[in-house]
Short mmCIF file of C-alpha atoms in Angstrom, two decimals:
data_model
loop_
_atom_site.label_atom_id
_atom_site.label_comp_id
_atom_site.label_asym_id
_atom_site.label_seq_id
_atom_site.Cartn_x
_atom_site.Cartn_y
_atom_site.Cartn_z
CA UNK S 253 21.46 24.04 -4.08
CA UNK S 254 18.43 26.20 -3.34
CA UNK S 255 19.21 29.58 -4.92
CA UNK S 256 20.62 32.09 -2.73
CA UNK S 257 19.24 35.54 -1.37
CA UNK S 258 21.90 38.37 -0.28
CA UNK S 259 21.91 38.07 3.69
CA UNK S 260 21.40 41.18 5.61
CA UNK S 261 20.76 40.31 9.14
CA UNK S 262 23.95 40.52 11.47
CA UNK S 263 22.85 37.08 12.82
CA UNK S 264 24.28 35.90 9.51
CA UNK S 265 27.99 37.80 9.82
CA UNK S 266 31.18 36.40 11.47
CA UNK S 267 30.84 39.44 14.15
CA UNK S 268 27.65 38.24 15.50
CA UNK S 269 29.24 34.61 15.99
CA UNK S 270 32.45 35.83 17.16
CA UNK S 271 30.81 38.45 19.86
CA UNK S 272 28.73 35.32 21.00
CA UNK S 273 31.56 32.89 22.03
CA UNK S 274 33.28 35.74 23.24
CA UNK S 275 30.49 36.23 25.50
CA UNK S 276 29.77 32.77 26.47
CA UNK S 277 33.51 32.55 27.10
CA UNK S 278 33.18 34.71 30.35
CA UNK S 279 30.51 32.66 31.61
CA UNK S 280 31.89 29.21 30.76
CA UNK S 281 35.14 29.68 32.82
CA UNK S 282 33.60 30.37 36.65
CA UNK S 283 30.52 27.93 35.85
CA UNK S 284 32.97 25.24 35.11
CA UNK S 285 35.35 25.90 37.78
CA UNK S 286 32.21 25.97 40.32
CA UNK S 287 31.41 22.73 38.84
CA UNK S 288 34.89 21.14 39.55
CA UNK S 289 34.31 22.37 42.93
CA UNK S 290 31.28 20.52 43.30
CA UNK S 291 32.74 17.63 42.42
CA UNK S 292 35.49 17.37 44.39
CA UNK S 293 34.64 18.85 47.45
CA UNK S 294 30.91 17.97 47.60
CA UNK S 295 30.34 14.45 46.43
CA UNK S 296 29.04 11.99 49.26
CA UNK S 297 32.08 9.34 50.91
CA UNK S 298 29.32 6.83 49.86
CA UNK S 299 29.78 7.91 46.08
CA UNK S 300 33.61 8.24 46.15
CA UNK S 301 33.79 5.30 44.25
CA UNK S 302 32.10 7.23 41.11
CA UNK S 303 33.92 10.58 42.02
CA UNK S 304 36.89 10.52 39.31
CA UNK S 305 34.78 9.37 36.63
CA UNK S 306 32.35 12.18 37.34
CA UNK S 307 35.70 14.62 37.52
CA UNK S 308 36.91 12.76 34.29
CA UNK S 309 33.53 13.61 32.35
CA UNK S 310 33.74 17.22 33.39
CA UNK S 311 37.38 17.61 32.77
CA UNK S 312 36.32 16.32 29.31
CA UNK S 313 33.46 19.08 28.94
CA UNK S 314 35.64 21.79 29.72
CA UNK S 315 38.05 20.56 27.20
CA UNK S 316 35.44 20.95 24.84
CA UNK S 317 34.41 23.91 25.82
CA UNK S 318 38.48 25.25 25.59
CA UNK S 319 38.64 23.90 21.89
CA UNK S 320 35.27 24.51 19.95
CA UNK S 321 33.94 28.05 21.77
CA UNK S 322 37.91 29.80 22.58
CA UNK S 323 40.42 27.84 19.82
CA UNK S 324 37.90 27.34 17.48
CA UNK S 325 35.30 29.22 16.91
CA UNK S 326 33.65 27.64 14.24
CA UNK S 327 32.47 30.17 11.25
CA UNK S 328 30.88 27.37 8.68
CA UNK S 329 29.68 27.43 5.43
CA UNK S 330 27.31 24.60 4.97
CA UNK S 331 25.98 22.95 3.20
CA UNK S 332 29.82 22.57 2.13
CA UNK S 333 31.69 20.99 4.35
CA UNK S 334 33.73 23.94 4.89
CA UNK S 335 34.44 26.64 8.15
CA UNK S 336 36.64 29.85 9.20
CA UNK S 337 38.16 29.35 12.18
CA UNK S 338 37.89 32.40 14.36
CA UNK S 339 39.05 31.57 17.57
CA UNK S 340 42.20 32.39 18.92
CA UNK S 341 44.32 30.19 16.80
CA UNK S 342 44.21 29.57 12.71
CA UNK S 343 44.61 26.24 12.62
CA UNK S 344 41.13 24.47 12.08
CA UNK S 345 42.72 20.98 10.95
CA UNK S 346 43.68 20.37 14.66
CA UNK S 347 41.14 21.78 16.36
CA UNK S 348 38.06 20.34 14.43
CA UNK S 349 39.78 17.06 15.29
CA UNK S 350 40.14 18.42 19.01
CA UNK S 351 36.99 19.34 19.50
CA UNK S 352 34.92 15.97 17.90
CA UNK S 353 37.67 14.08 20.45
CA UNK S 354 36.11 16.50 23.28
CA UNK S 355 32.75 15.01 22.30
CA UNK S 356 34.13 11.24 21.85
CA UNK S 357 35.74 11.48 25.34
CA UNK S 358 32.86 13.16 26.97
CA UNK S 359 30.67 10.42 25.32
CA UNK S 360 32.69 7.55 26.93
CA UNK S 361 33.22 9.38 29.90
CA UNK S 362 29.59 9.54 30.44
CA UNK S 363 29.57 5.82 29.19
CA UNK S 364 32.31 4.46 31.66
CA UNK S 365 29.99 6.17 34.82
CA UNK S 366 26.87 3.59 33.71
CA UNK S 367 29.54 0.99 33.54
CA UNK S 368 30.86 1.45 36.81
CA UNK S 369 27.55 1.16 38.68
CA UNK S 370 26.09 -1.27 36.86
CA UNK S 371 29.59 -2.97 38.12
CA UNK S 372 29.95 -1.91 41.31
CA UNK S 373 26.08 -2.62 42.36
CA UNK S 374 25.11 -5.87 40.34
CA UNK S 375 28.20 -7.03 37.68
CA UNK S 376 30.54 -8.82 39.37
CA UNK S 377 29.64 -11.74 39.81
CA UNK S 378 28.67 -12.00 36.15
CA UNK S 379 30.68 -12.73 32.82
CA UNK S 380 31.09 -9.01 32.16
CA UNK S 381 33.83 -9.29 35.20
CA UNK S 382 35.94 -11.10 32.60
CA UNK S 383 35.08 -8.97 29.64
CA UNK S 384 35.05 -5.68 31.06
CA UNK S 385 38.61 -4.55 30.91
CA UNK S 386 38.91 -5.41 26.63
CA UNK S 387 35.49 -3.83 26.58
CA UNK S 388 36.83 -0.50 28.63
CA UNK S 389 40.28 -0.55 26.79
CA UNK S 390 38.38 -0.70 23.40
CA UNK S 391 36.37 2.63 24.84
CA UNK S 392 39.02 4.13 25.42
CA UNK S 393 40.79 3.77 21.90
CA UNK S 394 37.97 4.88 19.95
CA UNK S 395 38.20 8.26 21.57
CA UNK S 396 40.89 9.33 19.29
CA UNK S 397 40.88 7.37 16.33
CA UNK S 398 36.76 8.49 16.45
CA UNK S 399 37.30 11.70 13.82
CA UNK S 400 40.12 10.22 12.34
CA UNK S 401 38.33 8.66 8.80
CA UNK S 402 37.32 12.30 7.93
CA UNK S 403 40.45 13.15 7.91
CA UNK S 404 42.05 10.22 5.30
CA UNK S 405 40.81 12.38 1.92
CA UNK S 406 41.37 16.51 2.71
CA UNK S 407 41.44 17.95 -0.44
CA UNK S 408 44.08 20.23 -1.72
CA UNK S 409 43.02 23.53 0.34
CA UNK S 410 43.93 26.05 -2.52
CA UNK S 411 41.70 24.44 -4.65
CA UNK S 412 39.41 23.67 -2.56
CA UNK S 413 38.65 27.22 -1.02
CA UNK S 414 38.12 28.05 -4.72
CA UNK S 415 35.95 25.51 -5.40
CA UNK S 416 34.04 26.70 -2.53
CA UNK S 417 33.63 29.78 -3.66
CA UNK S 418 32.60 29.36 -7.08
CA UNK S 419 29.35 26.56 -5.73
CA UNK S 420 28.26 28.92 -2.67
CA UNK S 421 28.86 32.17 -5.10
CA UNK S 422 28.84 35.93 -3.94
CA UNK S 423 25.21 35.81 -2.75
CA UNK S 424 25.75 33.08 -0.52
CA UNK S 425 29.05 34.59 0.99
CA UNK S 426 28.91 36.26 3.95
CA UNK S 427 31.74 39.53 3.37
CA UNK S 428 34.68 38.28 5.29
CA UNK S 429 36.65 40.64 7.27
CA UNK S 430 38.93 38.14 9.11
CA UNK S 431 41.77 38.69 6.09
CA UNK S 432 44.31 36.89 8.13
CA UNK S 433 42.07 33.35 8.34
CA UNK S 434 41.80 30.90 5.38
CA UNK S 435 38.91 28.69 5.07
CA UNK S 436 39.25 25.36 5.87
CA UNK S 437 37.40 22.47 3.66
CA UNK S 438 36.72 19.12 5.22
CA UNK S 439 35.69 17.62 2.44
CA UNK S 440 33.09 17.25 -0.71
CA UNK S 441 32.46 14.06 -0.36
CA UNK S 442 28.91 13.73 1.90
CA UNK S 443 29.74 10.03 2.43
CA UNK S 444 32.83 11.03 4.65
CA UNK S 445 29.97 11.94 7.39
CA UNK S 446 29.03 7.79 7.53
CA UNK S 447 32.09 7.15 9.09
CA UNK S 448 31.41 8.67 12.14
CA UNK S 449 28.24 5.81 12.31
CA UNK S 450 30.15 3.31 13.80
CA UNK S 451 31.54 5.06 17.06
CA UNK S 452 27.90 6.81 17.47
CA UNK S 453 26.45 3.22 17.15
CA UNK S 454 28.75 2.06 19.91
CA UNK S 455 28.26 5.09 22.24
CA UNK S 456 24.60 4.48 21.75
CA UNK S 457 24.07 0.74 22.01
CA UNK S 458 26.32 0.85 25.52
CA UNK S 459 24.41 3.83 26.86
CA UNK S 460 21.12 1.53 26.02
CA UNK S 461 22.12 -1.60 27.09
CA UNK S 462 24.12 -0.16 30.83
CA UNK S 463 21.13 2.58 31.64
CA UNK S 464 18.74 -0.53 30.84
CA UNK S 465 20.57 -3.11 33.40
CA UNK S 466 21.08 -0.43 35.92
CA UNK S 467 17.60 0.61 36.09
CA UNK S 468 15.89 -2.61 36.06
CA UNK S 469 18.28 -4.18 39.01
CA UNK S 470 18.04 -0.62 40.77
CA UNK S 471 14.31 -0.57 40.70
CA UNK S 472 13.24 -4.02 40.26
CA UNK S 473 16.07 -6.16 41.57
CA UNK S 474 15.86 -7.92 44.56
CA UNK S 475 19.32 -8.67 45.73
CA UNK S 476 21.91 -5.98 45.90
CA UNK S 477 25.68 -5.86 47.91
CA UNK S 478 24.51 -2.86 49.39
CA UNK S 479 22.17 -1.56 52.26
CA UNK S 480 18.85 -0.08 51.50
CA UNK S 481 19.92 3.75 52.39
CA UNK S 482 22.71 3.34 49.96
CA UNK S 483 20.43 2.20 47.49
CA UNK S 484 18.36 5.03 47.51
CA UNK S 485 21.44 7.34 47.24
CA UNK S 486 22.66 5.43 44.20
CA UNK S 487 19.08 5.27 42.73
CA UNK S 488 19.24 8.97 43.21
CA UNK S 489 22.33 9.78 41.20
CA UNK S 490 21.59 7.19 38.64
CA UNK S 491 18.23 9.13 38.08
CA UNK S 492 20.56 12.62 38.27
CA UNK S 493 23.13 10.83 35.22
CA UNK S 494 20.09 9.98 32.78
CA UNK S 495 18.90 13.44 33.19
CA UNK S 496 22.39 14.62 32.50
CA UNK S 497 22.50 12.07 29.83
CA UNK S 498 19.46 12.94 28.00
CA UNK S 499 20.18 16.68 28.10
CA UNK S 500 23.82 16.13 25.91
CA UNK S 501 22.06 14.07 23.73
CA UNK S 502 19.45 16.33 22.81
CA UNK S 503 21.93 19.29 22.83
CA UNK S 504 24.34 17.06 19.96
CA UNK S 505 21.12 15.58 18.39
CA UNK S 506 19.90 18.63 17.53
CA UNK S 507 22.50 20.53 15.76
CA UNK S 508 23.35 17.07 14.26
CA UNK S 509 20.12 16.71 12.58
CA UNK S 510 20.25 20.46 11.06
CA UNK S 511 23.65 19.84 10.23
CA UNK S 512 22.66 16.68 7.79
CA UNK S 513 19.71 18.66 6.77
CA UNK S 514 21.37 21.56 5.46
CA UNK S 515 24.24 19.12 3.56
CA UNK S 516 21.98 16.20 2.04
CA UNK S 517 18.95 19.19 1.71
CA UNK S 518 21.61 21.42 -0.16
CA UNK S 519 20.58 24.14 1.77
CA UNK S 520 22.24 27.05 2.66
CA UNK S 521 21.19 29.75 5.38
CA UNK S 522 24.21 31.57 7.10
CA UNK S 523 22.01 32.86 9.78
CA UNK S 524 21.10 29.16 10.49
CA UNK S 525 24.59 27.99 10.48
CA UNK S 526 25.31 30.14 13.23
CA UNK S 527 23.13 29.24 15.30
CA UNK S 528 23.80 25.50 14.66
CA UNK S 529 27.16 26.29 16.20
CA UNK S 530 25.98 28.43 19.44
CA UNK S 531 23.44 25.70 20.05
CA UNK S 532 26.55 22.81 20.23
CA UNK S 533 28.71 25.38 22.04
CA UNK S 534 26.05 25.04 25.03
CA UNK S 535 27.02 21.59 25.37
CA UNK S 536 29.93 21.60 28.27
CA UNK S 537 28.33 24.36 30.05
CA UNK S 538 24.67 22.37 29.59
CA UNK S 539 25.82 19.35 31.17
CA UNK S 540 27.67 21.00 33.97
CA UNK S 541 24.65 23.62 34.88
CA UNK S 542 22.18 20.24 34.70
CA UNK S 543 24.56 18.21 36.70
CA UNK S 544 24.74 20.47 39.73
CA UNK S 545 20.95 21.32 39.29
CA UNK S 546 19.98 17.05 39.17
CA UNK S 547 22.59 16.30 41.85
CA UNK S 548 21.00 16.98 45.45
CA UNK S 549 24.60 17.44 47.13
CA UNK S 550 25.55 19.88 44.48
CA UNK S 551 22.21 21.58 44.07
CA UNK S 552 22.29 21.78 47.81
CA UNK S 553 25.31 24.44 47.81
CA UNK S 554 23.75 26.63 45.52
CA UNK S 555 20.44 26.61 47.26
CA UNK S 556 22.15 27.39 50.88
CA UNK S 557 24.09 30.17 49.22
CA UNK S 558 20.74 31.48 47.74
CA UNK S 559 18.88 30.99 51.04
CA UNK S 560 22.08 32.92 53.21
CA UNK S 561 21.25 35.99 50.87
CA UNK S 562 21.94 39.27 52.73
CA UNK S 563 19.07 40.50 50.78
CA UNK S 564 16.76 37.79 52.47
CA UNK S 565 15.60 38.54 56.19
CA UNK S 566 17.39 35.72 58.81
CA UNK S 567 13.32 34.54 59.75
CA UNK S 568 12.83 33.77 55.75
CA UNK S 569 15.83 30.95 55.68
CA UNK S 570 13.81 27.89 56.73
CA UNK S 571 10.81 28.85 54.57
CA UNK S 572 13.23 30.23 51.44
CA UNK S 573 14.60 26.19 52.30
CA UNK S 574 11.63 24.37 52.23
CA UNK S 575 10.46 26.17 49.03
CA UNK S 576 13.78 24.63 47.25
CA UNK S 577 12.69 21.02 48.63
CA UNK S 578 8.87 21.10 47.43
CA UNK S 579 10.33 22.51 43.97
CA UNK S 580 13.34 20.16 43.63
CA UNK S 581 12.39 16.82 45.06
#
């Protein structure tokens, strides 16, 4: 590992990370409520069909959001595989799992909506009709059992923490006020991270091959169950769930890549770290703020609410209105 210089900058301490969530915290709760909301009460009769699977992914970011930004809190210590917890429990072997089942269940949440339309518009006449359900069941059991493998070889955690201590040393140590927590090691073994290929192969590959079918039959298929106003409705949202779909990816993708930098680089930076970890906690309240900006009927509400402003004159509504339209198409 890259020799280490004392770090002074509070970006680097447990406060700064713990005064983050903290803050975050109050936003995340009326964001994701408002996005429930939207959900339930706003989506079109015409896209009823795709409402609990919508409700289902966003049920699944706010359980993320509950178990890595308030239970966990994630203070780590790469490029060792190693982490405080301070959120509001001490118990980091539970909810590290929780949290990467958060992700696995938002994944195939997110994976099950590009199912269903490609389904409900174009596959049933097709041989996915009788493969669908094993395919969907299979989904569905990979969400738990996905961080499972890093859990088969923990090390003994007395050790370990010493061990940790003595390859980071002093001047990579952050002083630790949070007496009460005990730090947590995953592993040293860098090959445990592989294991975790398989499921992100999967979640890939059916994102790929569903967004693929979807848009070609949307776009450039010529027969279709449904009439040509519905059409453009579903070609609508299916344009608003690849938005919403690109934005997670990038938000996991990114701290992902730093996150294998740092371990196979053997490079440690505690101010980096942190921010690693704020830029992953943005990824339930990410989606939700994208999916009510990408979905008309949801992006509606907030731009009537905007437009009924007591601070905007009545003779300004139809102009503050059209401004909203030419912006967001």
């Amino acid at each position: 590992m890259q020799p280490c210089t004392p770090e002074s900058s509070y970006f680097a301490t447990p406060n700064f990370l713990d005064f983050i969530f903290d803050f975050q915290s109050i936003i995340d709760i009326p964001i994701m409520v408002f996005g429930a909301y939207c959900i339930m009460f706003k989506t079109p009769q015409k896209m009823n069909t795709v409402k609990f699977l919508m409700l289902n992914l966003h049920a699944w970011n706010a359980a993320f959001v509950l178990c890595f930004s308030f239970l966990l809190t994630p203070y780590i210590l790469l490029p060792m595989m190693a982490c405080y917890s301070l959120g509001a429990i001490d118990a980091p072997i539970m909810t590290v799992y929780l949290s990467l089942t958060c992700l696995a269940g938002s994944s195939a949440s997110l994976l099950l909506i590009y199912e269903n339309r490609y389904f409900t518009l174009f596959g049933k006449n097709y041989y996915w009709r009788k493969l669908r359900k094993t395919v969907l069941f299979f989904i569905c059991a990979l969400v738990p059992t996905f961080p499972l493998p890093l859990y088969l070889h923990l090390p003994n955690q007395e050790n370990a923490r010493v061990q940790v201590s003595e390859q980071l040393g002093d001047s990579c140590l952050q002083p630790f006020q949070y007496t009460d927590r005990k730090m947590f090691v995953l592993s040293f073994d860098k090959s445990v991270l592989y294991s975790l290929v398989p499921g992100i192969g999967i979640a890939f590959t059916g994102f790929g091959a569903f967004s693929f079918l979807t848009i070609v039959n949307l776009w450039f298929g010529k027969t279709s169950l449904v009439s040509s106003k519905t059409m453009k409705l579903q070609k609508q949202f299916a344009m608003g769930i690849i938005i919403q779909s690109v934005f997670v990816t990038i938000i996991v993708m990114l701290p992902s890549v730093a996150f294998a930098w740092t371990i196979f680089g053997w490079y440690h930076n505690q101010a980096l770290n942190n921010f690693i970890m704020i830029v992953l906690a943005q990824y339930g309240i990410g989606s939700t703020i994208v999916m009510i900006s990408v979905h008309k009927p949801y992006r509606d509400i907030i731009i009537d609410k905007l437009c009924r402003c007591p601070c905007l004159p009545k003779s300004n509504t139809n102009t503050c209105h059209n401004s909203f339209i030419v912006m967001l198409p």
